[in-house]
Short mmCIF file of C-alpha atoms in Angstrom, two decimals:
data_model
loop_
_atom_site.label_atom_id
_atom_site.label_comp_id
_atom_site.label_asym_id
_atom_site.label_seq_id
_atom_site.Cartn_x
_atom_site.Cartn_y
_atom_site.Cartn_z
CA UNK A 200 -23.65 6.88 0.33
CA UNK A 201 -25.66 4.13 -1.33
CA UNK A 202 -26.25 6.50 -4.75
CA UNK A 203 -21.89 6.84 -4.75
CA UNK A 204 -21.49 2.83 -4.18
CA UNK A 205 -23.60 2.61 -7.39
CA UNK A 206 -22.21 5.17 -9.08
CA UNK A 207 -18.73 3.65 -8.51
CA UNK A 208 -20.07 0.29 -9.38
CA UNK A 209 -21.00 2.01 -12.59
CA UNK A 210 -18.19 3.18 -13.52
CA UNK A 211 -16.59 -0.40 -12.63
CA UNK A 212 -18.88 -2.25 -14.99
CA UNK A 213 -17.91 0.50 -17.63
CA UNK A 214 -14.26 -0.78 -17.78
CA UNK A 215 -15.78 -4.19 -17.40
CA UNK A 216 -14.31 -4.96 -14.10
CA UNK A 217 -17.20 -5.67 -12.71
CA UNK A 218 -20.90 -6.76 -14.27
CA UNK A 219 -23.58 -4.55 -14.94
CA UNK A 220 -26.58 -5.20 -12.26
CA UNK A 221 -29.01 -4.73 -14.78
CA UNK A 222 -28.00 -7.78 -16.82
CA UNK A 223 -27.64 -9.94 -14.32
CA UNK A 224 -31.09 -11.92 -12.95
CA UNK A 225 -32.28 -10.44 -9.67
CA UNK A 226 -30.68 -13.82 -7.83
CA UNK A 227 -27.36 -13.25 -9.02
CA UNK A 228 -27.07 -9.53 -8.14
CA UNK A 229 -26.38 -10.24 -4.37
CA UNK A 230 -24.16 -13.11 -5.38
CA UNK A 231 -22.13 -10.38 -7.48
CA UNK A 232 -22.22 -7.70 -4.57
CA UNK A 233 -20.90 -10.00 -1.94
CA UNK A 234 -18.34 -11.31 -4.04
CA UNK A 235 -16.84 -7.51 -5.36
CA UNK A 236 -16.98 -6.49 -1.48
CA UNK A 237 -15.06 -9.73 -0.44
CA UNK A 238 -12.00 -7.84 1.27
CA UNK A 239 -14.43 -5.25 2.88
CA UNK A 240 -12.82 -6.30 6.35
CA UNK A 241 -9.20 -6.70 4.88
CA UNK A 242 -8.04 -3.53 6.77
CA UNK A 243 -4.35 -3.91 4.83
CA UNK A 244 -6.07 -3.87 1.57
CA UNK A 245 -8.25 -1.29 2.08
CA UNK A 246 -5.33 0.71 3.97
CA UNK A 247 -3.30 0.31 0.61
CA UNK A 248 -6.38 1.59 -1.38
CA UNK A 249 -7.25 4.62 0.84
CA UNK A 250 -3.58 5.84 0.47
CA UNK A 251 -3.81 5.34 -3.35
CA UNK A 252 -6.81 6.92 -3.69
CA UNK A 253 -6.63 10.03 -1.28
CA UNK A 254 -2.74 10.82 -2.30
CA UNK A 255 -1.04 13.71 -2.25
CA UNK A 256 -4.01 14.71 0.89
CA UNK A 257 -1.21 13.55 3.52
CA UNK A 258 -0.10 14.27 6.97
CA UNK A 259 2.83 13.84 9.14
CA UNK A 260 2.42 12.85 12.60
CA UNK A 261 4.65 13.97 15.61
CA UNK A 262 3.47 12.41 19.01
CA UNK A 263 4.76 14.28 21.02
CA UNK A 264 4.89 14.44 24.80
CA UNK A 265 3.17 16.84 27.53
CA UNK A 266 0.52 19.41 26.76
CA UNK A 267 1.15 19.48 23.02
CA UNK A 268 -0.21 15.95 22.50
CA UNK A 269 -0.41 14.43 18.87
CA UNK A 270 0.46 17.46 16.23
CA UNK A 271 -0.03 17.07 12.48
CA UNK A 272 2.01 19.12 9.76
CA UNK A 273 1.46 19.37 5.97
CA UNK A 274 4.53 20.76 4.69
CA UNK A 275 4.95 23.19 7.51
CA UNK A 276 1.16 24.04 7.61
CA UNK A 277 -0.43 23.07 11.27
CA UNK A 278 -3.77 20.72 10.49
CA UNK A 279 -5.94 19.35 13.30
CA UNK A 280 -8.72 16.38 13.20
CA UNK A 281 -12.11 17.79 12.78
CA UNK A 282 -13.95 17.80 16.21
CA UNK A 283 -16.97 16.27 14.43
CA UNK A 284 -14.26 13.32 13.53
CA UNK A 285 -14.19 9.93 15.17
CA UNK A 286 -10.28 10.39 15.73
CA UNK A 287 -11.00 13.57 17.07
CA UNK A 288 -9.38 13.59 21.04
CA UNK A 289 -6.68 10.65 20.15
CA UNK A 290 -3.53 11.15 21.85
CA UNK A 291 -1.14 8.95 20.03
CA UNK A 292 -1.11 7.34 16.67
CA UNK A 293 1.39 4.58 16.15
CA UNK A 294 2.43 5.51 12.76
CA UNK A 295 3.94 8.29 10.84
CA UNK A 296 1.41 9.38 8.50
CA UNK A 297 -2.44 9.83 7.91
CA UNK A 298 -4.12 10.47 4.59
CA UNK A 299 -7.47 12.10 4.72
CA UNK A 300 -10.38 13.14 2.64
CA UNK A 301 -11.24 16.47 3.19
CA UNK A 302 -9.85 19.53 4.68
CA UNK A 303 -11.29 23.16 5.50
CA UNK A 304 -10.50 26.12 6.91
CA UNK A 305 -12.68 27.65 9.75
CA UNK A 306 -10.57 29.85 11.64
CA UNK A 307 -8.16 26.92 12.10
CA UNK A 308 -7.16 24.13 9.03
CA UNK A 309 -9.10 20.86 9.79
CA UNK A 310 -9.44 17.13 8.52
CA UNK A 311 -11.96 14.98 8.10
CA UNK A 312 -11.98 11.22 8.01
CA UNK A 313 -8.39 10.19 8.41
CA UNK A 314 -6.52 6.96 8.22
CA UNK A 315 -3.19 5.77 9.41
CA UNK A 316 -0.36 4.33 6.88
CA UNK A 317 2.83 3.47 7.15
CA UNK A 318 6.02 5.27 5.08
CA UNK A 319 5.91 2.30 3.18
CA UNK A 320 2.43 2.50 1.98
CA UNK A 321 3.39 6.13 0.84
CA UNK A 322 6.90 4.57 -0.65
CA UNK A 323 4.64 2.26 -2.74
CA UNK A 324 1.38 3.39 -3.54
CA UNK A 325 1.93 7.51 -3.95
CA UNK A 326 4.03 9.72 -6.17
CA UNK A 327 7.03 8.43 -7.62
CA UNK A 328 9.94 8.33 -4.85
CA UNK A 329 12.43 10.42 -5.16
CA UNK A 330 15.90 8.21 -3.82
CA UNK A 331 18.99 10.75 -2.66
CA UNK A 332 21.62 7.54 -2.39
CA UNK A 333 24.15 9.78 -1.18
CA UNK A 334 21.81 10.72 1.88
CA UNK A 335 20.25 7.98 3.15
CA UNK A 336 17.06 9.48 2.13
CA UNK A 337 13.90 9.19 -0.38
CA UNK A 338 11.60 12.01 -1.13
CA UNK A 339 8.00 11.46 -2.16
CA UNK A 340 5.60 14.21 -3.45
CA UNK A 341 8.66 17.27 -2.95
CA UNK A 342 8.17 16.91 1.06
CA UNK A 343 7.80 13.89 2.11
CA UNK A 344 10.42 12.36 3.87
CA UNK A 345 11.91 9.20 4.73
CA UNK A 346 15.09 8.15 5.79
CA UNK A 347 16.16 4.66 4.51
CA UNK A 348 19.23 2.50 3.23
CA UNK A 349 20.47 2.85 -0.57
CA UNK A 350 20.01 -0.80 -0.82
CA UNK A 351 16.47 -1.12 0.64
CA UNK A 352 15.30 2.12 -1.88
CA UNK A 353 16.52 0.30 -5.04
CA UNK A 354 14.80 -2.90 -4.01
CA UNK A 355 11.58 -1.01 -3.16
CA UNK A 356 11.79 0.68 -6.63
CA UNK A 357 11.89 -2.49 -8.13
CA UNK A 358 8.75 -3.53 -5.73
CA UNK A 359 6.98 -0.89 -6.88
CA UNK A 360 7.19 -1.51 -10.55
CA UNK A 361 6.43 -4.92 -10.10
CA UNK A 362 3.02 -3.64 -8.25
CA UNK A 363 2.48 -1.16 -11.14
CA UNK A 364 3.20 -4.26 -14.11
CA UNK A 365 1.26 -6.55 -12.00
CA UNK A 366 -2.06 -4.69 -11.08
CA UNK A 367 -1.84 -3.25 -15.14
CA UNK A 368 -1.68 -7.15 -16.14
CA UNK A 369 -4.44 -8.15 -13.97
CA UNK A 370 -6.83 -4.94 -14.54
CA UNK A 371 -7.00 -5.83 -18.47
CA UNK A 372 -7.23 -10.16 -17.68
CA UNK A 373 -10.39 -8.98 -15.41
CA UNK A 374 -11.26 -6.38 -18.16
CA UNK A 375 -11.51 -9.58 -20.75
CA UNK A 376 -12.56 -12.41 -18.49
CA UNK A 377 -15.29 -10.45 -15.46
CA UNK A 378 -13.84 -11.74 -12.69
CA UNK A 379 -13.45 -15.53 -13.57
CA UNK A 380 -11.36 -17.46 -11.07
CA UNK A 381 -9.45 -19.14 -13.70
CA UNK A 382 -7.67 -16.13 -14.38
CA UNK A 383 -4.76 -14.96 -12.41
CA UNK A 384 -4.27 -15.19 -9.05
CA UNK A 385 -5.55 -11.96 -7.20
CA UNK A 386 -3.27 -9.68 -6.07
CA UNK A 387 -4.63 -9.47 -2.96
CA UNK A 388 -2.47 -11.66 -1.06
CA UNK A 389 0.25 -10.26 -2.39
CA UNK A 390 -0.75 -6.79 -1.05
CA UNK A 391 -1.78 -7.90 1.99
CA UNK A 392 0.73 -10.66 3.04
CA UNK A 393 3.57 -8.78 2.57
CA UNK A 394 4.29 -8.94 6.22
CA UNK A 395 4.48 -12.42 6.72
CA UNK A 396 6.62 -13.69 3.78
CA UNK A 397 10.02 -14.25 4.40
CA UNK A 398 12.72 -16.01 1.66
CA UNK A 399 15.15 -18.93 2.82
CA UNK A 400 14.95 -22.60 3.21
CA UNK A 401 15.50 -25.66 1.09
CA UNK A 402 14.70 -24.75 -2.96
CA UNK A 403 15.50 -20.89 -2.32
CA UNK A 404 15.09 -19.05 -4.65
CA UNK A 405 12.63 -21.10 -7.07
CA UNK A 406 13.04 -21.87 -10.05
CA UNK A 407 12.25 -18.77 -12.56
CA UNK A 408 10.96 -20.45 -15.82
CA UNK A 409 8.17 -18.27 -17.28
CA UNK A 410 8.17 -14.32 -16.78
CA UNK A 411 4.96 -14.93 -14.08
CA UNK A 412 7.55 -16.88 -11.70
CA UNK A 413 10.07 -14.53 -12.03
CA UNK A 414 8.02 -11.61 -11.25
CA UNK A 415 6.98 -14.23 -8.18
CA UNK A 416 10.43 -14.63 -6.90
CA UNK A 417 11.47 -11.01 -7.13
CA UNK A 418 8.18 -10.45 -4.83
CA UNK A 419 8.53 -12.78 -2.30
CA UNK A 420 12.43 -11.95 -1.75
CA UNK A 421 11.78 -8.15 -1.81
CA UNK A 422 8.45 -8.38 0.65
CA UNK A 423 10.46 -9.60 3.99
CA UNK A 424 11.53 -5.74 3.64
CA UNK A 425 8.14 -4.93 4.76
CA UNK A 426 8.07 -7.27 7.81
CA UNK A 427 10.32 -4.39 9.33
CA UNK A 428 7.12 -2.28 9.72
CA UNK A 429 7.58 1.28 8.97
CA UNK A 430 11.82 0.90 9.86
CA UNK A 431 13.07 1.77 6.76
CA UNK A 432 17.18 2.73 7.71
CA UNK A 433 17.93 -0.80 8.17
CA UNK A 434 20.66 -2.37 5.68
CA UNK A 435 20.50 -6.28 6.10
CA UNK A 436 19.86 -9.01 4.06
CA UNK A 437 17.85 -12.47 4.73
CA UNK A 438 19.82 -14.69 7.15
CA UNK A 439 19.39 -17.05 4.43
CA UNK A 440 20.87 -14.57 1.56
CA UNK A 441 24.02 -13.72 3.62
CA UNK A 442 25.38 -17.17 3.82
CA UNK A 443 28.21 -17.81 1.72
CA UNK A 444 29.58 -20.78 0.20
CA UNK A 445 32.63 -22.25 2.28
CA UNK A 446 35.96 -22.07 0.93
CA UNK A 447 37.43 -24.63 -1.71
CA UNK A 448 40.51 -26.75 0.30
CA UNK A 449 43.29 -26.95 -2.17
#
């Protein structure tokens, strides 16, 4: 394990995302580990970078009830957890996906090391989605599937490219600058706080000057979406969004 953190670290440095141990004195080199493994308990973060990362190895989950227990499907292939797996014996996972590392066949199709995510980490960090308007439905990687508003797919569309411009923009700043704090914000909280944000109130929507605080605005009134969890059918708007100007009196 330690050999693949430095070989990953290596390959890091390489695109100059992170420094090269080797030219750093031996007092700085902890200073520089700590501060690359700062959101190693940011479970959000690293949920959003395991379903990057291990995509298209995905799962669907059925919980269902009696005997048969939790059952997972890959396209209509049966998969169980690994018994050597520390989610081996779970009865219930409160989400409808799991993304996984590695899977083998010994007389029956196991997993190993699996994680749970959400339809909307699949809707944002996998394939390309596939939006059927018509149907009330997206398709990501051919199979799988999600049902969800027309409205709520074309704003997380525009989400998503706003991820993919943003984390582009801020891979080649870090590429140039190593890391400095004066460069742009991290997207980290963005990622992470999606949650929690939620547009309305006095001075909504800010003003949109420079092409950074437009990008801004577009995020923060798109990310209340996500405070629905992994409910993706429902069609609403902000309270704050749906109020309408009152009627002129002639």
């Amino acid at each position: 394990m330690s050999d693949m953190a430095s070989q990953f670290w290596d390959q890091l440095a390489g695109q100059g995302l992170l420094p090269r141990l080797r030219d750093l004195p031996s007092e700085e080199r902890e200073a520089a580990r700590h501060a690359a493994n700062r959101n190693s308990d940011n479970i959000e973060m690293l949920k959003a970078v395991l379903c990057a990362g291990l995509f298209p190895n995905v799962l669907k989950v059925t919980n269902a009830t009696g005997k048969a227990g939790l059952q997972l499907h890959q396209h209509k292939q049966k998969v169980e957890i690994h018994p050597s797996s520390f989610n081996r014996g779970v009865q219930r996972i409160d989400a409808g996906w799991l993304v996984y590392h590695e899977k083998v066949a010994t007389g029956k199709i196991y997993v190993h090391d699996v994680t749970a995510v959400t339809s909307l980490d699949l809707f944002l960090f996998g394939a390309e989605p596939q939006v059927l308007h018509a149907q009330h439905r997206v398709i990501v990687d051919n199979w799988i599937e999600m049902r969800i508003s027309p409205r709520t797919a074309v704003l997380f569309k525009a989400l998503r490219r706003q991820l993919f411009v943003l984390m582009a923009e801020r891979i080649e700043v870090e590429a140039r600058t190593r890391g400095d704090e004066r460069s742009p914000r991290s997207l980290t909280s963005m990622i992470t706080g999606m949650s929690s944000a939620q547009p309305g109130g006095v001075g909504w929507p800010p003003p949109m000057e420079t092409r950074e605080q437009a990008q801004a605005a577009l995020l923060t009134a798109l990310t209340w979406l996500i405070g629905k969890g992994v409910d993706l059918q429902a069609d609403e708007l902000p309270a704050e969004s749906k109020k309408r100007p009152a009627p002129m009196r002639r």
